[in-house]
mmCIF file of C-alpha atoms in Angstrom:
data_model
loop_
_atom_site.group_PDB
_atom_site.id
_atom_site.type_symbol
_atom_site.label_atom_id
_atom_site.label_comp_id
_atom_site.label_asym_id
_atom_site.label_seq_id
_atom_site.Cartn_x
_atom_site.Cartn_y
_atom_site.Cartn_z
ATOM 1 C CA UNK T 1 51.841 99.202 201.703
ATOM 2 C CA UNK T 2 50.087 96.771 202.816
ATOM 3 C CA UNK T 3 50.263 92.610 203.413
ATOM 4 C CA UNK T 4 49.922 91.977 199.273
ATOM 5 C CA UNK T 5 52.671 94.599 198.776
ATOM 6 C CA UNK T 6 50.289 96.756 196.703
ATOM 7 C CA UNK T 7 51.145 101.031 198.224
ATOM 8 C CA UNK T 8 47.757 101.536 199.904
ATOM 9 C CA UNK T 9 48.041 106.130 200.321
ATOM 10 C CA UNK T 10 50.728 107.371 197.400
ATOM 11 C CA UNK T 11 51.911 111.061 198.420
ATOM 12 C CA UNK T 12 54.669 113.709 197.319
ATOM 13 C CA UNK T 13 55.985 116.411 198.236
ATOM 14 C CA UNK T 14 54.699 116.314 201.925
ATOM 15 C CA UNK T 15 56.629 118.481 204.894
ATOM 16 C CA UNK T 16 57.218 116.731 208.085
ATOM 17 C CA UNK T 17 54.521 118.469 209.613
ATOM 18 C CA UNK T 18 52.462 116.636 207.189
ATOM 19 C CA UNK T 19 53.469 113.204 208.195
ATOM 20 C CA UNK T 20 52.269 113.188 211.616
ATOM 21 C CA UNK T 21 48.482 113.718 210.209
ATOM 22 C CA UNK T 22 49.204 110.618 207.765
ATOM 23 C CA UNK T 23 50.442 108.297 210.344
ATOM 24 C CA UNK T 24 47.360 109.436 212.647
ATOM 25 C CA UNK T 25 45.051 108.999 208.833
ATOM 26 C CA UNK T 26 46.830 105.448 208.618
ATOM 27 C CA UNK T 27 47.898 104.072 211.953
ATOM 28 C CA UNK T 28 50.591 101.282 210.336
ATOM 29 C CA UNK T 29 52.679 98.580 212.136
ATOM 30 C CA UNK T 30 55.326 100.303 210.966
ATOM 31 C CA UNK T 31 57.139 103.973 209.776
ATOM 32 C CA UNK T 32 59.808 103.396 207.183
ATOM 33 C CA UNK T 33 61.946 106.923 206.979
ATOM 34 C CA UNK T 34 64.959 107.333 204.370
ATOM 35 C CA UNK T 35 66.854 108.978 206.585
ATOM 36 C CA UNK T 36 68.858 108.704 209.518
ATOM 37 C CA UNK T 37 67.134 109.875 212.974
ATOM 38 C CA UNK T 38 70.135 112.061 214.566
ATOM 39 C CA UNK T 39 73.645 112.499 214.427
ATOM 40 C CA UNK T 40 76.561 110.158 214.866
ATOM 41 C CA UNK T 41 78.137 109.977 218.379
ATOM 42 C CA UNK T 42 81.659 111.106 216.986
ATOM 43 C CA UNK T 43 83.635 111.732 214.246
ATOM 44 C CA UNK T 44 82.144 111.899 210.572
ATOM 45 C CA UNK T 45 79.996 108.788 210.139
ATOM 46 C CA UNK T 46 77.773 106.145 212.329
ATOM 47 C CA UNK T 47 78.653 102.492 212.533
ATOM 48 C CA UNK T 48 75.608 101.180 210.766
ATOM 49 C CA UNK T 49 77.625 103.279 207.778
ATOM 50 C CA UNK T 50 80.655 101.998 208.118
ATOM 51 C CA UNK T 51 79.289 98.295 208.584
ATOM 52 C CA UNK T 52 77.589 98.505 205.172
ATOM 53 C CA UNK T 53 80.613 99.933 203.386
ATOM 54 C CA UNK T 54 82.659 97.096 204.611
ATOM 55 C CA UNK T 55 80.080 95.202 202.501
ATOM 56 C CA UNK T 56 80.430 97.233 199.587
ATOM 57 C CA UNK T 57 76.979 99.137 200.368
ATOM 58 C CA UNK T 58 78.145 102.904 200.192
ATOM 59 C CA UNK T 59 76.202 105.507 201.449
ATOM 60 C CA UNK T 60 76.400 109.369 202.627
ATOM 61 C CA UNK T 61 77.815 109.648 205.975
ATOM 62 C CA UNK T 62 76.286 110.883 209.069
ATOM 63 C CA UNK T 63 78.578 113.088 211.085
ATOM 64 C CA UNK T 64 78.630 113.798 214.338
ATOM 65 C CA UNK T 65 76.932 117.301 215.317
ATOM 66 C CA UNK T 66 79.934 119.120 215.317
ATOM 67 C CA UNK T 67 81.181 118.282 212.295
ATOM 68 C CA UNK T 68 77.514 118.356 210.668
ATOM 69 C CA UNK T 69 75.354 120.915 212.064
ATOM 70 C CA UNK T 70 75.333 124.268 209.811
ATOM 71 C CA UNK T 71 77.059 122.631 206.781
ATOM 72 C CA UNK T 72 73.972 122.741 203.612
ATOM 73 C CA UNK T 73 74.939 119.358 202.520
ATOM 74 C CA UNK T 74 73.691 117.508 205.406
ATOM 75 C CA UNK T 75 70.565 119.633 205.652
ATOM 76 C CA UNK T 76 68.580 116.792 204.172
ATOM 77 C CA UNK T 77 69.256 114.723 207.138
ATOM 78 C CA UNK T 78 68.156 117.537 209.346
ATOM 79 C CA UNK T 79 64.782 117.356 207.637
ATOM 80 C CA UNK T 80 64.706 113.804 207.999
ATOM 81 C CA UNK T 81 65.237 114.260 212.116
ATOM 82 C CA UNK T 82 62.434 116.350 212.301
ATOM 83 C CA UNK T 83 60.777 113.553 210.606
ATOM 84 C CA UNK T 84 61.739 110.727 213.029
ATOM 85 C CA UNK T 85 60.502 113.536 215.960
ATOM 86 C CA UNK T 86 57.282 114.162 214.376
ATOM 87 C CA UNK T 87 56.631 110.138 214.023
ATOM 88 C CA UNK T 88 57.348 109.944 217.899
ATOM 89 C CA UNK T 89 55.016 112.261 219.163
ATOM 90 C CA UNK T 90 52.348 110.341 216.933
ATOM 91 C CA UNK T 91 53.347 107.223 218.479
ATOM 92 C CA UNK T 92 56.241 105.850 216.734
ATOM 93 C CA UNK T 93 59.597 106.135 218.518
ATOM 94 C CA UNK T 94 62.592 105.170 217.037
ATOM 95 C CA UNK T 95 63.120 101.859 216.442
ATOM 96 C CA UNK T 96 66.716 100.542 218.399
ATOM 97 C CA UNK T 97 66.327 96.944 218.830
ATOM 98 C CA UNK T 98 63.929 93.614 218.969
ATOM 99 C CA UNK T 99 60.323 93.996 216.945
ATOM 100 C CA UNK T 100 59.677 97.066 214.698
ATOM 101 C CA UNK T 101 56.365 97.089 215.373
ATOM 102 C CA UNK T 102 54.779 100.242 216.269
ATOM 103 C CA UNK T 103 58.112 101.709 215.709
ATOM 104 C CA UNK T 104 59.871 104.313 213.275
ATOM 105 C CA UNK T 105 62.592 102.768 211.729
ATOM 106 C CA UNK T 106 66.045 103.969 209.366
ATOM 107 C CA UNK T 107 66.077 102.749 205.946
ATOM 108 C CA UNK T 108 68.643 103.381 203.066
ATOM 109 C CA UNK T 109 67.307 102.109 199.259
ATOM 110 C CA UNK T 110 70.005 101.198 197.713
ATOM 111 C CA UNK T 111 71.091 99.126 200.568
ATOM 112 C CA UNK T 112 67.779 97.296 200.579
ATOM 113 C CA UNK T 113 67.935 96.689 196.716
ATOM 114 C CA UNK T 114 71.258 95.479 196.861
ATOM 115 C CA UNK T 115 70.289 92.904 199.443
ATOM 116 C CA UNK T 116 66.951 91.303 197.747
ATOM 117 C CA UNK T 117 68.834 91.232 194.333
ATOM 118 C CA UNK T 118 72.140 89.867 196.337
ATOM 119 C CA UNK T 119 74.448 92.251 194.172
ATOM 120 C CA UNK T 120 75.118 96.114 193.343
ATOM 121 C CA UNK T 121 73.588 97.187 190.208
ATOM 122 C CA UNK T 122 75.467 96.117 186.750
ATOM 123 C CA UNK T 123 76.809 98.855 184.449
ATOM 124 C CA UNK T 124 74.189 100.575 182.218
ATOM 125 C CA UNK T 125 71.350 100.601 184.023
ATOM 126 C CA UNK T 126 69.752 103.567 185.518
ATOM 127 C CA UNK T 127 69.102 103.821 189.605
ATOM 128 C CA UNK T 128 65.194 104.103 188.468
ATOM 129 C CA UNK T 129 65.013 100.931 186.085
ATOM 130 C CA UNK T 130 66.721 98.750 188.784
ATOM 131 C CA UNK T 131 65.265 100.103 191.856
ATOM 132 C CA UNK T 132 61.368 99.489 190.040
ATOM 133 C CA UNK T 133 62.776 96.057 188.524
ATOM 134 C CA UNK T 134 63.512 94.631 192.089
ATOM 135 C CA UNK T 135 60.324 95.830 193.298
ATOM 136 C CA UNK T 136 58.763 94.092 190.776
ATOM 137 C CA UNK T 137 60.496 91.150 191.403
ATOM 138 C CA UNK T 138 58.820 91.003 195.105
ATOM 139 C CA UNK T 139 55.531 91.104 194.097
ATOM 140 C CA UNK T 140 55.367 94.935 194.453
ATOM 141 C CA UNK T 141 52.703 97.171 191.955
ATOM 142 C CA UNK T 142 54.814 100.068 190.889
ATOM 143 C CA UNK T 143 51.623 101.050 188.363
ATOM 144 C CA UNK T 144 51.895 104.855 190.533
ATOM 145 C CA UNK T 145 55.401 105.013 191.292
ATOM 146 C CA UNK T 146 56.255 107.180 188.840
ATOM 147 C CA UNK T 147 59.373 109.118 190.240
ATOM 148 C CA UNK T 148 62.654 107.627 192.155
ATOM 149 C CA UNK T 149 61.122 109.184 194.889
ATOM 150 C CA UNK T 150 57.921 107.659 194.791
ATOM 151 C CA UNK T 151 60.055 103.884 193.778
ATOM 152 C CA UNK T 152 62.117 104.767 197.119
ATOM 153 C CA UNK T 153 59.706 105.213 199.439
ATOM 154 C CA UNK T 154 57.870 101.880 198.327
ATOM 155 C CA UNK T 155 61.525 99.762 198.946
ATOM 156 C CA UNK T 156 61.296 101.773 202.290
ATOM 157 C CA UNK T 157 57.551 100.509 202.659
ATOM 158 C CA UNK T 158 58.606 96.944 201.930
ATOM 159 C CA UNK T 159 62.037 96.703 204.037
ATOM 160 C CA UNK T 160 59.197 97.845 207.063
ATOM 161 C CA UNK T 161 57.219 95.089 205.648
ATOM 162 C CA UNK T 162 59.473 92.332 205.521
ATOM 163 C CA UNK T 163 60.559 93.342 208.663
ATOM 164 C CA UNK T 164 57.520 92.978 210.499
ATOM 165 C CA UNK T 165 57.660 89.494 208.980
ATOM 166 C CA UNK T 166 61.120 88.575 210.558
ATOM 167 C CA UNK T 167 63.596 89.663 207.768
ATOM 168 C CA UNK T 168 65.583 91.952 209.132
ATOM 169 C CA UNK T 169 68.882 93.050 210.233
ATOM 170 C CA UNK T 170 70.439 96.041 211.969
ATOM 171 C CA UNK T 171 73.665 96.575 212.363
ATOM 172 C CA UNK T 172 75.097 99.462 214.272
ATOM 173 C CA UNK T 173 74.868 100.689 217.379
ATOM 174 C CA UNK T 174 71.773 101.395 218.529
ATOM 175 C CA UNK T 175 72.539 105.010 220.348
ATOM 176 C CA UNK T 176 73.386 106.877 216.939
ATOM 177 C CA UNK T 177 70.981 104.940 214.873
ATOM 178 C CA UNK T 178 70.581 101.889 213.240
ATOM 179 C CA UNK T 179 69.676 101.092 209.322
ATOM 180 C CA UNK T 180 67.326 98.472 208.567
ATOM 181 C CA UNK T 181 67.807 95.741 206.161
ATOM 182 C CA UNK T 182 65.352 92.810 205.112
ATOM 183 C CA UNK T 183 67.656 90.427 205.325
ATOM 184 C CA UNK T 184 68.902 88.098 208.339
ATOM 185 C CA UNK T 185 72.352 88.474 207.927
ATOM 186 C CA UNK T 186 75.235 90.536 205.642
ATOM 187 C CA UNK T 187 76.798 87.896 203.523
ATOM 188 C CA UNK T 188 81.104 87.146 204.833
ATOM 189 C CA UNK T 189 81.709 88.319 201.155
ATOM 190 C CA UNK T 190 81.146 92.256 199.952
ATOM 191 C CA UNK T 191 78.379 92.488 197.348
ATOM 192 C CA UNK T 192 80.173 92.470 193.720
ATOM 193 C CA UNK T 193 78.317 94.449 191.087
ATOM 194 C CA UNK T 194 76.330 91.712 188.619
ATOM 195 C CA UNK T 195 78.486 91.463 185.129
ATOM 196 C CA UNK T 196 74.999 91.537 183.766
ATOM 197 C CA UNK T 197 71.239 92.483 183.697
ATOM 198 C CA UNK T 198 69.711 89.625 185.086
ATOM 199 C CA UNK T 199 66.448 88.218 184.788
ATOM 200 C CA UNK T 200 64.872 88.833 188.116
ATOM 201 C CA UNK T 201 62.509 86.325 189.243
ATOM 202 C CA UNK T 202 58.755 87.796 189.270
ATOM 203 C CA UNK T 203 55.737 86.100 191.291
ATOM 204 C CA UNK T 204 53.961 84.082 188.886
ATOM 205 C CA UNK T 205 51.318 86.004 189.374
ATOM 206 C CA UNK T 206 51.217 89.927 190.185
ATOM 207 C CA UNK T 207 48.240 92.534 190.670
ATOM 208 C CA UNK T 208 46.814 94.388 187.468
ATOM 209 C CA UNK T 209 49.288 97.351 186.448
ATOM 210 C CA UNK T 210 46.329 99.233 185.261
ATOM 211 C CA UNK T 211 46.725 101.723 188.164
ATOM 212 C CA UNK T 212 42.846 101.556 188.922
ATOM 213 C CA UNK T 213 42.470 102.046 192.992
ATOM 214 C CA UNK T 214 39.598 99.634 192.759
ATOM 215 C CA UNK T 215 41.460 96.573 190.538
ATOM 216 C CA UNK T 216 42.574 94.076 192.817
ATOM 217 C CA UNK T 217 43.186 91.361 189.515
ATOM 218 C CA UNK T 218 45.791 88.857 189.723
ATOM 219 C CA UNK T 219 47.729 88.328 186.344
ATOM 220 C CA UNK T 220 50.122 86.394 184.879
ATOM 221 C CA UNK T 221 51.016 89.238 182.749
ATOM 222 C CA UNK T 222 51.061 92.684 183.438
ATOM 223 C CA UNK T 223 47.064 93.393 182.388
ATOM 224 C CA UNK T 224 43.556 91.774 183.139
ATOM 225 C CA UNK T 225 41.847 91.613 179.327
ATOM 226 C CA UNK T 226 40.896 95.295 178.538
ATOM 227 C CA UNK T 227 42.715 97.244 181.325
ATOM 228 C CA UNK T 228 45.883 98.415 179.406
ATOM 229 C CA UNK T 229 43.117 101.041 178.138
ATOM 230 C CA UNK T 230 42.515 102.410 181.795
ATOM 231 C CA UNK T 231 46.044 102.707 181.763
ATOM 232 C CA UNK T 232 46.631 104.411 178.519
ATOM 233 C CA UNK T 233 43.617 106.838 179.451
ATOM 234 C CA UNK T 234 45.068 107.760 183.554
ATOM 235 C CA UNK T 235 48.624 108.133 181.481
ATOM 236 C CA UNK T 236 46.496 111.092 178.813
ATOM 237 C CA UNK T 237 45.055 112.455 181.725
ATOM 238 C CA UNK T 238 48.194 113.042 183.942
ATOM 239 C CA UNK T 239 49.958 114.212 180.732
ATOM 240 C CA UNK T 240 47.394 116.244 180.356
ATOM 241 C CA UNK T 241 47.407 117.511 183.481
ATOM 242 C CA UNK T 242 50.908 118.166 183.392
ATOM 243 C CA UNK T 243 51.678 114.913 185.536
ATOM 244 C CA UNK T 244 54.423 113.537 183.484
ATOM 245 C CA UNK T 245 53.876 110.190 182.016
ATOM 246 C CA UNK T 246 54.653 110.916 178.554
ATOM 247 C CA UNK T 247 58.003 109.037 178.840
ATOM 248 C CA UNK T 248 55.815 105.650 179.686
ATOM 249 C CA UNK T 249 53.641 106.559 176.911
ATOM 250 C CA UNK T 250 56.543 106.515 174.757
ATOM 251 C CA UNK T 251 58.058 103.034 176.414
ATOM 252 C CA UNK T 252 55.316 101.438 175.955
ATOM 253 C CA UNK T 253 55.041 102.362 172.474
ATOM 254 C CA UNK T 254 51.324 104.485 173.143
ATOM 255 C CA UNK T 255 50.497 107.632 171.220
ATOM 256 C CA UNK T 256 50.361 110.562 173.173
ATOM 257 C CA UNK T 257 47.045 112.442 173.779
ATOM 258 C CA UNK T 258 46.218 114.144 170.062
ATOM 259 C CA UNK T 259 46.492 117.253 171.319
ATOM 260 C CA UNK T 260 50.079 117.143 172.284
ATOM 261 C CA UNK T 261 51.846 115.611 169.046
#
C-alpha cells in the first residue's frame, strides 16, 4: 500500500518462504504481519493481549512456549514466527519500540478496526462488510480485496501506514511482542459495541473502484463515466475463471456471464 492508500502487489496464498522474495521485490518502509512474532514470556497470554482486553479488544492469546508449543491450535502463530524470521533476515527485524521504519511490526485487525471506527462492530453485520466499510472510510480501494483475508492484510497495510505517519501505539512489553495500533492512545473507557450501523465518513473523493491497475481516477462516486463496465467485465472473467466474484455480481445487481445462468 502505498502513500494514497491504494494496495500496490495483491497476493494469496503465499508460504513464508515466499515473503522474503516479496519484501526483497518491494523493499517497503514497513512489514505489517497478523501475527504475533514469538511466544509470551509466561503463563498463557502476552501483555499487549491482556492490555487490549481491558479495553474490550479480545483476541486469541499467545501462550508461553510451554503451554503452546505442540498444541494444533496455536500452529497458526507458529507460521506467523517463521514469518517475522524470514522478514529479519531480509532486513526487517522486529519492531520493539520508537519508529517502525524499516521494521516488521505485530498487527491484530479487528483491533485496528475497532480503533479508526472508535467502537466494536454493531449486531448484524458480518466481520467482512465492516472490516471493507472502515477501509473505505480511510480512503482505502478495496476494488481487489475480495476475501477477509485479502480485507485483513490491507487494515494490516494501513495500521503500517499510519504508523509511519505518527499514529501509533504499542502497548505491551516489548520482550514478548508488542501489537500495533494507529492510534495515539487507548481511550480511559472500553470500546462499547455501536447500537447501530453507522454512516462512516468517506473522503470526498476516492480512487476509481473499477479495479483497472492503470486507473488512478479520483471520484466522488465509486466510478469514472464508463468504468463500471471494466468492472463488470474483470468480475465475468474471474467468474469465469473460477475466481469467485459472482456474489458482487449479484450485490451489485449485474447479470452473470451468459454462460453460467
Amino acid at each position: 500500500m502505498d502513500e494514497r492508500r491504494a494496495p500496490l502487489a495483491v497476493r494469496s496464498h503465499l508460504r513464508p518462504a515466499d515473503v522474503g522474495a516479496l519484501i526483497d521485490d518491494l523493499r517497503p518502509d514497513v512489514v505489517a504481519i497478523d501475527s504475533p512474532p514469538r511466544w509470551a514470556a509466561t503463563g498463557r497470554s502476552r501483555r499487549t493481549e491482556r492490555e487490549l482486553a481491558a479495553c474490550n479488544i479480545q483476541s486469541f492469546n499467545t501462550p508461553s512456549e510451554t503451554h503452546g508449543r505442540g498444541n494444533r491450535f496455536f500452529a497458526w502463530m507458529e507460521v506467523g514466527f517463521e514469518v517475522f524470521r524470514v522478514a529479519n533476515e531480509h532486513g526487517f527485524p522486529t519492531y520493539g519500540a520508537g519508529t517502525p521504519k524499516g521494521r516488521a511490526v505485530e498487527v491484530f485487525p479487528h483491533a485496528t478496526t475497532v480503533v479508526l471506527a472508535g467502537n466494536l462492530p454493531p449486531k448484524g453485520i458480518s466481520k467482512r462488510v465492516w472490516r471493507e466499510r472502515v477501509l473505505h472510510a480511510q480512503g482505502v480501494r478495496t476494488d481487489e480485496l475480495t476475501s477477509i483475508d485479502r480485507i485483513d492484510a490491507a487494515l494490516a497495510a494501513l495500521t503500517g501506514l499510519l504508523a509511519l505517519e505518527g499514529k501509533r501505539f504499542a502497548p505491551g512489553d516489548p520482550r514478548e511482542g508488542v501489537i500495533m495500533l494507529p492510534v495515539n492512545t487507548l481511550p480511559a473507557r472500553p470500546f462499547r459495541q455501536a447500537s447501530r450501523i453507522p454512516n462512516l465518513v468517506a473522503p470526498l473523493f476516492n480512487y476509481c473502484a473499477c479495479g483497472d491497475p492503470a486507473c488512478h481516477a479520483l471520484v466522488r462516486g465509486e466510478f469514472a463515466p464508463g468504468h463500471d463496465a471494466k468492472r463488470k467485465a474483470m468480475l465475468w472473467r474471474r467468474a469465469r475463471e473460477g475466481q469467485g466474484s459472482i456474489e458482487e455480481l449479484e450485490e451489485r445487481g449485474w447479470k452473470l456471464p451468459p454462460e453460467m445462468r
